[in-house]
PDB file of C-alpha atoms in Angstrom:
ATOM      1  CA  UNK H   1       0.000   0.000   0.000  1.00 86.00           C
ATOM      2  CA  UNK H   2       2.819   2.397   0.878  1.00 90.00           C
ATOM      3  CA  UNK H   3       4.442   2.003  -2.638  1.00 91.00           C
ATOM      4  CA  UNK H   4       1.028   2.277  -4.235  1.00 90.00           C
ATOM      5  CA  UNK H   5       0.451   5.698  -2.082  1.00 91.00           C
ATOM      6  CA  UNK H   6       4.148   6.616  -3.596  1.00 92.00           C
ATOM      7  CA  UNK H   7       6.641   6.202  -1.007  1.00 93.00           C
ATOM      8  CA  UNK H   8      10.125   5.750  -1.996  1.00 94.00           C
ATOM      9  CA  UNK H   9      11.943   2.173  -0.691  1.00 93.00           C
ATOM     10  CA  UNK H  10      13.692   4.380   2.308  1.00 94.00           C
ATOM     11  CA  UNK H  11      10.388   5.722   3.231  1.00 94.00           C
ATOM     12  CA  UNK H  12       9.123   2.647   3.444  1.00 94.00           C
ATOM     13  CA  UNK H  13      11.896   0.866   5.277  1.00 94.00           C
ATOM     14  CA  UNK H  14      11.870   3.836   7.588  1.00 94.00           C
ATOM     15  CA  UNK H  15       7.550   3.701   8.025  1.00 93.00           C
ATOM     16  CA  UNK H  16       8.501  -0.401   8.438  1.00 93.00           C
ATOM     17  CA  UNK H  17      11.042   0.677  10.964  1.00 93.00           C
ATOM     18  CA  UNK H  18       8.777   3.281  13.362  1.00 91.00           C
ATOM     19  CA  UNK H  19       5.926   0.515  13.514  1.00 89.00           C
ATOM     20  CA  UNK H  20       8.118  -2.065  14.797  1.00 89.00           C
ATOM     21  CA  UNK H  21       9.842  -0.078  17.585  1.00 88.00           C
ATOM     22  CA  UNK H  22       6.468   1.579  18.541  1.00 86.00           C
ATOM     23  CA  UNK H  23       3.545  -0.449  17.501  1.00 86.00           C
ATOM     24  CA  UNK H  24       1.827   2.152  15.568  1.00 88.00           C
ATOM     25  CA  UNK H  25       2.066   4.117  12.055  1.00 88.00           C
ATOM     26  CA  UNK H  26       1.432   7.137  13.585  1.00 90.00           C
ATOM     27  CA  UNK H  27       3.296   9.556  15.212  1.00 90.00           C
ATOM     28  CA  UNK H  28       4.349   9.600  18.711  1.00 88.00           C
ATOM     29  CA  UNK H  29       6.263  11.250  21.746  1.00 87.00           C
ATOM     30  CA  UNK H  30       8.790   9.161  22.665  1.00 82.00           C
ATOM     31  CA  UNK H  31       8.609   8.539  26.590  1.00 80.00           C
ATOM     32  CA  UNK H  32      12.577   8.414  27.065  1.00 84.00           C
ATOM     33  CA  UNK H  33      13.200  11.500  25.162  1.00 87.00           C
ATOM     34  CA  UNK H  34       9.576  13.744  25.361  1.00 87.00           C
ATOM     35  CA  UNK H  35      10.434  14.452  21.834  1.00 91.00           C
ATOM     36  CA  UNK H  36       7.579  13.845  19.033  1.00 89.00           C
ATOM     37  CA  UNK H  37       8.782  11.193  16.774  1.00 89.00           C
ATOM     38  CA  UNK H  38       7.356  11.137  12.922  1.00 90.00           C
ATOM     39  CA  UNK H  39       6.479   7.689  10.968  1.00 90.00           C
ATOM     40  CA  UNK H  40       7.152   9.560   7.711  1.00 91.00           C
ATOM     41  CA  UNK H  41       3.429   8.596   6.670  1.00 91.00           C
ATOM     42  CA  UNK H  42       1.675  12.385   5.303  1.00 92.00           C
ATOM     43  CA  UNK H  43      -1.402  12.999   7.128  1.00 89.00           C
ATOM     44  CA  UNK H  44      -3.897  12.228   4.534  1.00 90.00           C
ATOM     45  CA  UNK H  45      -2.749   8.661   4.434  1.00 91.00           C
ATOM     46  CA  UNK H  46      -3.405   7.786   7.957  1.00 87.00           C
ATOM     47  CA  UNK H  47      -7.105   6.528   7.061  1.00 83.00           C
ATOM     48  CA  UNK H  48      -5.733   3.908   4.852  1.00 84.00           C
ATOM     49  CA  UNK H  49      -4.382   2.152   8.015  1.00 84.00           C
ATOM     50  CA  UNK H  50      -6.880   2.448  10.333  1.00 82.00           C
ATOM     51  CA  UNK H  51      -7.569  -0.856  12.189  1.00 78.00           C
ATOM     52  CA  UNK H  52     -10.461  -2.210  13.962  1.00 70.00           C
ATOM     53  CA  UNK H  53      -8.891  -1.536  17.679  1.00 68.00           C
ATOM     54  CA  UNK H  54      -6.728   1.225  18.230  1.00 73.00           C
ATOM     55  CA  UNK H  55      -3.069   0.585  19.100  1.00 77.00           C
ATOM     56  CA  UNK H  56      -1.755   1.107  22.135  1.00 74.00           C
ATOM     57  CA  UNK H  57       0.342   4.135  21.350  1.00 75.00           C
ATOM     58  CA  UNK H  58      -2.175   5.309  18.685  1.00 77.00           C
ATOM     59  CA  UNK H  59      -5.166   7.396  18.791  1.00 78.00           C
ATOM     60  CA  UNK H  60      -7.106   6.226  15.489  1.00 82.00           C
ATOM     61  CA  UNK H  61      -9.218   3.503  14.605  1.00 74.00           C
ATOM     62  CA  UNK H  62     -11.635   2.257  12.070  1.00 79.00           C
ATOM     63  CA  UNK H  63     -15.035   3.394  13.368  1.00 81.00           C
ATOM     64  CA  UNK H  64     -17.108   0.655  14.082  1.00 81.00           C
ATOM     65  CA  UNK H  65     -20.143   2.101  11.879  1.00 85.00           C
ATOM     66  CA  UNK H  66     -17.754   1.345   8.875  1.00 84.00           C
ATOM     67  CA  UNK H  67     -17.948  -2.491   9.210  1.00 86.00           C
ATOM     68  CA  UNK H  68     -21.296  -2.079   9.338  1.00 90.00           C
ATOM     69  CA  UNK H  69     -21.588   0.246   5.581  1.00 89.00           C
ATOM     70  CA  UNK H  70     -18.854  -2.149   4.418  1.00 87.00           C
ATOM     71  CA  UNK H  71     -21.483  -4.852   4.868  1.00 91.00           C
ATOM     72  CA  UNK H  72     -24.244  -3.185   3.706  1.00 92.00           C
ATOM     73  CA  UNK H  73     -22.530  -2.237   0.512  1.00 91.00           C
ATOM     74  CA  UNK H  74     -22.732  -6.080  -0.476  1.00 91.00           C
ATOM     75  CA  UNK H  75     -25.376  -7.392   1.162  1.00 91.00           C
ATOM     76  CA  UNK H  76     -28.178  -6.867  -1.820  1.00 89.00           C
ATOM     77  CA  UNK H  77     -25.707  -9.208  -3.853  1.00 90.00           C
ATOM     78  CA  UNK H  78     -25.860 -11.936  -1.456  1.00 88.00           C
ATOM     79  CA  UNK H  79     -28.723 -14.342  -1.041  1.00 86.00           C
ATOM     80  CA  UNK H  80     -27.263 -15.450   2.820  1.00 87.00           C
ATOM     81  CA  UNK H  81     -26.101 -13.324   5.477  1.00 88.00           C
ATOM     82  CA  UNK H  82     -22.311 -11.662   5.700  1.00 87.00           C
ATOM     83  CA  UNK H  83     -20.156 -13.302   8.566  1.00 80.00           C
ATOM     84  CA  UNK H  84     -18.753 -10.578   9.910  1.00 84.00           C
ATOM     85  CA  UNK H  85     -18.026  -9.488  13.042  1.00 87.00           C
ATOM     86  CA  UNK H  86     -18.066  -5.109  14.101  1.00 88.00           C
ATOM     87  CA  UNK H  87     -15.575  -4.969  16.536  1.00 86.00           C
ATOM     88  CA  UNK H  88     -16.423  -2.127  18.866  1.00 87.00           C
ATOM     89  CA  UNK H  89     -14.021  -0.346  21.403  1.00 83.00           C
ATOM     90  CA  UNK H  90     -14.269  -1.101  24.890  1.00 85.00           C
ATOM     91  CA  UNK H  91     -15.557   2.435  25.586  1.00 87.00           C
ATOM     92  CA  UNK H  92     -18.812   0.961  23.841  1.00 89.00           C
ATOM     93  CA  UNK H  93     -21.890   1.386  25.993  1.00 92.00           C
ATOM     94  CA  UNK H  94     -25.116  -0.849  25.971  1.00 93.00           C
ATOM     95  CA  UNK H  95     -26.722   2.058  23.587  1.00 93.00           C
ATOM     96  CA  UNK H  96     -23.764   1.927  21.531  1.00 93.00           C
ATOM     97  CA  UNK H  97     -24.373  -1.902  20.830  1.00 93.00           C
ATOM     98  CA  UNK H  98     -28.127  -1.507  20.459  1.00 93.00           C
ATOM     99  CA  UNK H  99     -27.761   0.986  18.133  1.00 93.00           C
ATOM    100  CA  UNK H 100     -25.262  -0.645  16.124  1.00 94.00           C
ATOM    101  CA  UNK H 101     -27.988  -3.670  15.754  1.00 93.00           C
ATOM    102  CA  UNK H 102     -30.778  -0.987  15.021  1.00 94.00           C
ATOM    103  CA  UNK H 103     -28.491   0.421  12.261  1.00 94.00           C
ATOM    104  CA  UNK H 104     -27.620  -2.978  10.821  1.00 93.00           C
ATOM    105  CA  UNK H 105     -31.224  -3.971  10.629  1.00 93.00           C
ATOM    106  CA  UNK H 106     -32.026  -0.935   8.880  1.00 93.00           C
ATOM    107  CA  UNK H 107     -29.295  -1.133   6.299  1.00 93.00           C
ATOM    108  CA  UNK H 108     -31.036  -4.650   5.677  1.00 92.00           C
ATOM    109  CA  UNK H 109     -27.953  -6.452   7.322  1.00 92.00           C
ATOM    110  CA  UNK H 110     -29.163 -10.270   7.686  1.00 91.00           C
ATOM    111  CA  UNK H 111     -26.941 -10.672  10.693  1.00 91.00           C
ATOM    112  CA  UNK H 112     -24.302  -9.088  12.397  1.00 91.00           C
ATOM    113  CA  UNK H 113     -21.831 -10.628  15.190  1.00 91.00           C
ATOM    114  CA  UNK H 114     -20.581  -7.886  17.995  1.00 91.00           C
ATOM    115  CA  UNK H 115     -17.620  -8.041  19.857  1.00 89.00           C
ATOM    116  CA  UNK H 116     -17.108  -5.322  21.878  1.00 88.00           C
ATOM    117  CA  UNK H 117     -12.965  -4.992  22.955  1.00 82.00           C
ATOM    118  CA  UNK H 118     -12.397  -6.215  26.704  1.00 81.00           C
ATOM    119  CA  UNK H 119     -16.108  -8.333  26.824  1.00 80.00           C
ATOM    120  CA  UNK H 120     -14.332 -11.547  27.586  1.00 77.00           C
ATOM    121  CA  UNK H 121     -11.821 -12.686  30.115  1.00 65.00           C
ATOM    122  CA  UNK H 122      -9.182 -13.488  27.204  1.00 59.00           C
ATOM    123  CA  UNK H 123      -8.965 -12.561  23.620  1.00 53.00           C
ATOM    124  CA  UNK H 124      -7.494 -12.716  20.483  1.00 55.00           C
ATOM    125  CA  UNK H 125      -7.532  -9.260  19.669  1.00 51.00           C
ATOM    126  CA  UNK H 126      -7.560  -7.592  23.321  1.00 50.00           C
ATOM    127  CA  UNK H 127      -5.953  -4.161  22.835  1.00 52.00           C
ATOM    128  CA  UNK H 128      -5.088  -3.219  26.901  1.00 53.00           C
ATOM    129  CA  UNK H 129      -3.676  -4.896  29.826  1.00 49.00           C
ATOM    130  CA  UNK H 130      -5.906  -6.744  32.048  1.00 49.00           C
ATOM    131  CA  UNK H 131      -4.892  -4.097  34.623  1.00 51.00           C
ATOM    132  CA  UNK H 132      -6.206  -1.074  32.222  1.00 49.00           C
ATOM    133  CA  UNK H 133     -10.310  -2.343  31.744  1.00 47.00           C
ATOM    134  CA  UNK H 134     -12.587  -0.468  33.304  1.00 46.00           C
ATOM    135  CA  UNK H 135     -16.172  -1.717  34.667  1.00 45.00           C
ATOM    136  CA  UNK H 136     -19.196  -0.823  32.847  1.00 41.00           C
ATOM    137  CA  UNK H 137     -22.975  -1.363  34.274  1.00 47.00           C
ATOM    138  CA  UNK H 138     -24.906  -2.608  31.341  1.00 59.00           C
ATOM    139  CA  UNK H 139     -28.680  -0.729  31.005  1.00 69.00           C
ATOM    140  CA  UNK H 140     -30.523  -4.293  30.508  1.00 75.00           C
ATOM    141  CA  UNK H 141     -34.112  -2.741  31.042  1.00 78.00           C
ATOM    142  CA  UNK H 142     -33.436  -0.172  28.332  1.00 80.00           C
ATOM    143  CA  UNK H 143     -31.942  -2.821  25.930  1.00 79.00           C
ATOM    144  CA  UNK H 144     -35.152  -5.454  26.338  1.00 78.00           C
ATOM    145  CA  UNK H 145     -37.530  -2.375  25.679  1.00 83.00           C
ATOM    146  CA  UNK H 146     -35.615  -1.392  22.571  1.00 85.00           C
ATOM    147  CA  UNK H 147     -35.878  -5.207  21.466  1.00 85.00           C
ATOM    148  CA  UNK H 148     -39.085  -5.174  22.410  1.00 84.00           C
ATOM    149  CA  UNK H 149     -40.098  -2.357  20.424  1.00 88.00           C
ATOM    150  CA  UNK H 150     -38.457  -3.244  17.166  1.00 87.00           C
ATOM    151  CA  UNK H 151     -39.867  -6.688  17.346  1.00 86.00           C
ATOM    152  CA  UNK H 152     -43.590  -4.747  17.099  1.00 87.00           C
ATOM    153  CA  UNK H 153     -42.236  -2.795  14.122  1.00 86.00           C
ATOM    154  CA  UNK H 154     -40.910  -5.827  12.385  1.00 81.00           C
ATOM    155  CA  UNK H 155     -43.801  -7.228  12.756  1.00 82.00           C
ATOM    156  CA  UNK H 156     -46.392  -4.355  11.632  1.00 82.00           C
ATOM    157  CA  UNK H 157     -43.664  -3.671   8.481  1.00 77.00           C
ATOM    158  CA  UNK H 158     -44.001  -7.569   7.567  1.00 75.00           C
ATOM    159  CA  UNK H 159     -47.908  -7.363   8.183  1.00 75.00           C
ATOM    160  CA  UNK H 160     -48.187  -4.236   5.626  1.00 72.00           C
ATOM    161  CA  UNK H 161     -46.508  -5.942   3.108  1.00 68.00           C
ATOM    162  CA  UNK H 162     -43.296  -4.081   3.069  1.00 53.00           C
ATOM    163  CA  UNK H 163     -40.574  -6.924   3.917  1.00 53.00           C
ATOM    164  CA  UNK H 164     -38.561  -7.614   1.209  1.00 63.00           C
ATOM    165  CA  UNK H 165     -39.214 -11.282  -0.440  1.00 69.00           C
ATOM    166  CA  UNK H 166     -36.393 -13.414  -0.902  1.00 74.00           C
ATOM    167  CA  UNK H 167     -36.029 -14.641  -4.846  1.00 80.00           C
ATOM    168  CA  UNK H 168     -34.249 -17.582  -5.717  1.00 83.00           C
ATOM    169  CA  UNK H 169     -31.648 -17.446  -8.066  1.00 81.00           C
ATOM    170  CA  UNK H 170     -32.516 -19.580 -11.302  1.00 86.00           C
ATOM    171  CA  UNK H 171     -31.020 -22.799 -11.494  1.00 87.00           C
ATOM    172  CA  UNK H 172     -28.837 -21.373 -15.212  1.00 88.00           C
ATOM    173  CA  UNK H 173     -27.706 -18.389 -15.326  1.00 84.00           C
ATOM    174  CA  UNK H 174     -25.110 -16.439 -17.121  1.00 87.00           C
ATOM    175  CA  UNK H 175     -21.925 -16.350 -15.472  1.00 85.00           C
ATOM    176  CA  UNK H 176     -18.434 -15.029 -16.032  1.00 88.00           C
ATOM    177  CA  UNK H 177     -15.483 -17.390 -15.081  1.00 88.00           C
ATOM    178  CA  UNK H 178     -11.755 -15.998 -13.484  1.00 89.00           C
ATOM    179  CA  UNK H 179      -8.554 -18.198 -13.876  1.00 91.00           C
ATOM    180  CA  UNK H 180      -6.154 -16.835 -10.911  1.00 88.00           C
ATOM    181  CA  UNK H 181      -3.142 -18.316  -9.305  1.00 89.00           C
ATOM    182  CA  UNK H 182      -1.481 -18.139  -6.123  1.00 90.00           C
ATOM    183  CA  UNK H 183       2.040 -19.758  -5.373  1.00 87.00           C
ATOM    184  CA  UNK H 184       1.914 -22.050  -8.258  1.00 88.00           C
ATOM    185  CA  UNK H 185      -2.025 -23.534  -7.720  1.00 89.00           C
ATOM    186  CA  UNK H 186      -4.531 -22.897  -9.979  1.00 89.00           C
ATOM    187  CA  UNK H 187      -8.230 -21.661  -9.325  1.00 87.00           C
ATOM    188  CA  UNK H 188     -11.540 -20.697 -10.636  1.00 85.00           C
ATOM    189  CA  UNK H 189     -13.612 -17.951  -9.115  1.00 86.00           C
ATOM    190  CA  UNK H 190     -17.175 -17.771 -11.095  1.00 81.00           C
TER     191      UNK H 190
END
């Protein structure tokens, strides 16, 4: 991506070289020094490497609203549902996660898998130190009302007639057929 963006091979080597000694492509301070240390990526860049969770050092991160456009994007060319999960920040509150479901149903999303950073005693993906989570009281009254309340609506928009009706795809169609390789095998994506 960086040679795509136009970075030389030194400004790459030198990006390569500020993410491995401080786990971000960002700039920093450096704690030893106080001084502010840049990854030699231009500002207008950064978005390109946004990740799901934001790195420890960092300060930016893919919004979680994005995996949910991402998946709306492509949903009305899929007959199933998208497996993919939103990964939400830990600073995530019960509305937050409602909301995002609210959203998802709205965009037409078929399903959508949370996991909110911190929610489980280890992960694969856990951003902090056990020592940094905080506590959060979940709002379980206001969540079941919410459900509760979009269950009615779903069911008076399926009543009037305004749920969209699934339709199969015929059993021929017209199709067009890619050769690709990877590593020396062969494959066919139609």
């Amino acid at each position: 991506a960086l040679k795509r963006l136009g970075y030389s091979d030194d400004e790459v080597a030198g990006i390569l070289v500020h993410i491995e000694k401080h786990d971000t492509i960002e700039d920093v301070t450096d704690p030893e020094t106080g001084k502010r240390v840049h990854s030699g990526l231009k500002p207008e860049h950064l978005a390109v490497f946004d990740c799901a969770f934001q790195p420890n050092l960092g300060s930016r991160s893919l919004h979680y609203r994005g995996h949910l456009r991402m998946m709306a994007a492509a949903q009305p060319f899929l007959s199933g549902a998208i497996s993919k999960t939103v990964n939400m920040p830990e600073s995530a509150t019960v509305e937050d996660i409602m909301n995002t479901y609210i959203e998802a149903w709205q965009l037409g999303l078929k399903a959508v898998a949370i996991y909110r950073d911190g929610s489980k005693r280890s992960a694969p993906l856990a951003t902090k130190k056990s020592s940094e989570k905080s506590a959060t009281t979940p709002a379980t009254e206001e969540l079941a009302e919410r459900i509760a309340s979009l269950i009615r609506e779903n069911e008076s928009l399926r009543k009037q007639g305004e749920m969209r009706i699934r339709k199969p795809m015929p059993d021929t169609r017209m199709s067009l057929t890619h050769k690709f390789e990877i590593a020396g095998h062969e494959g066919y994506l139609t």
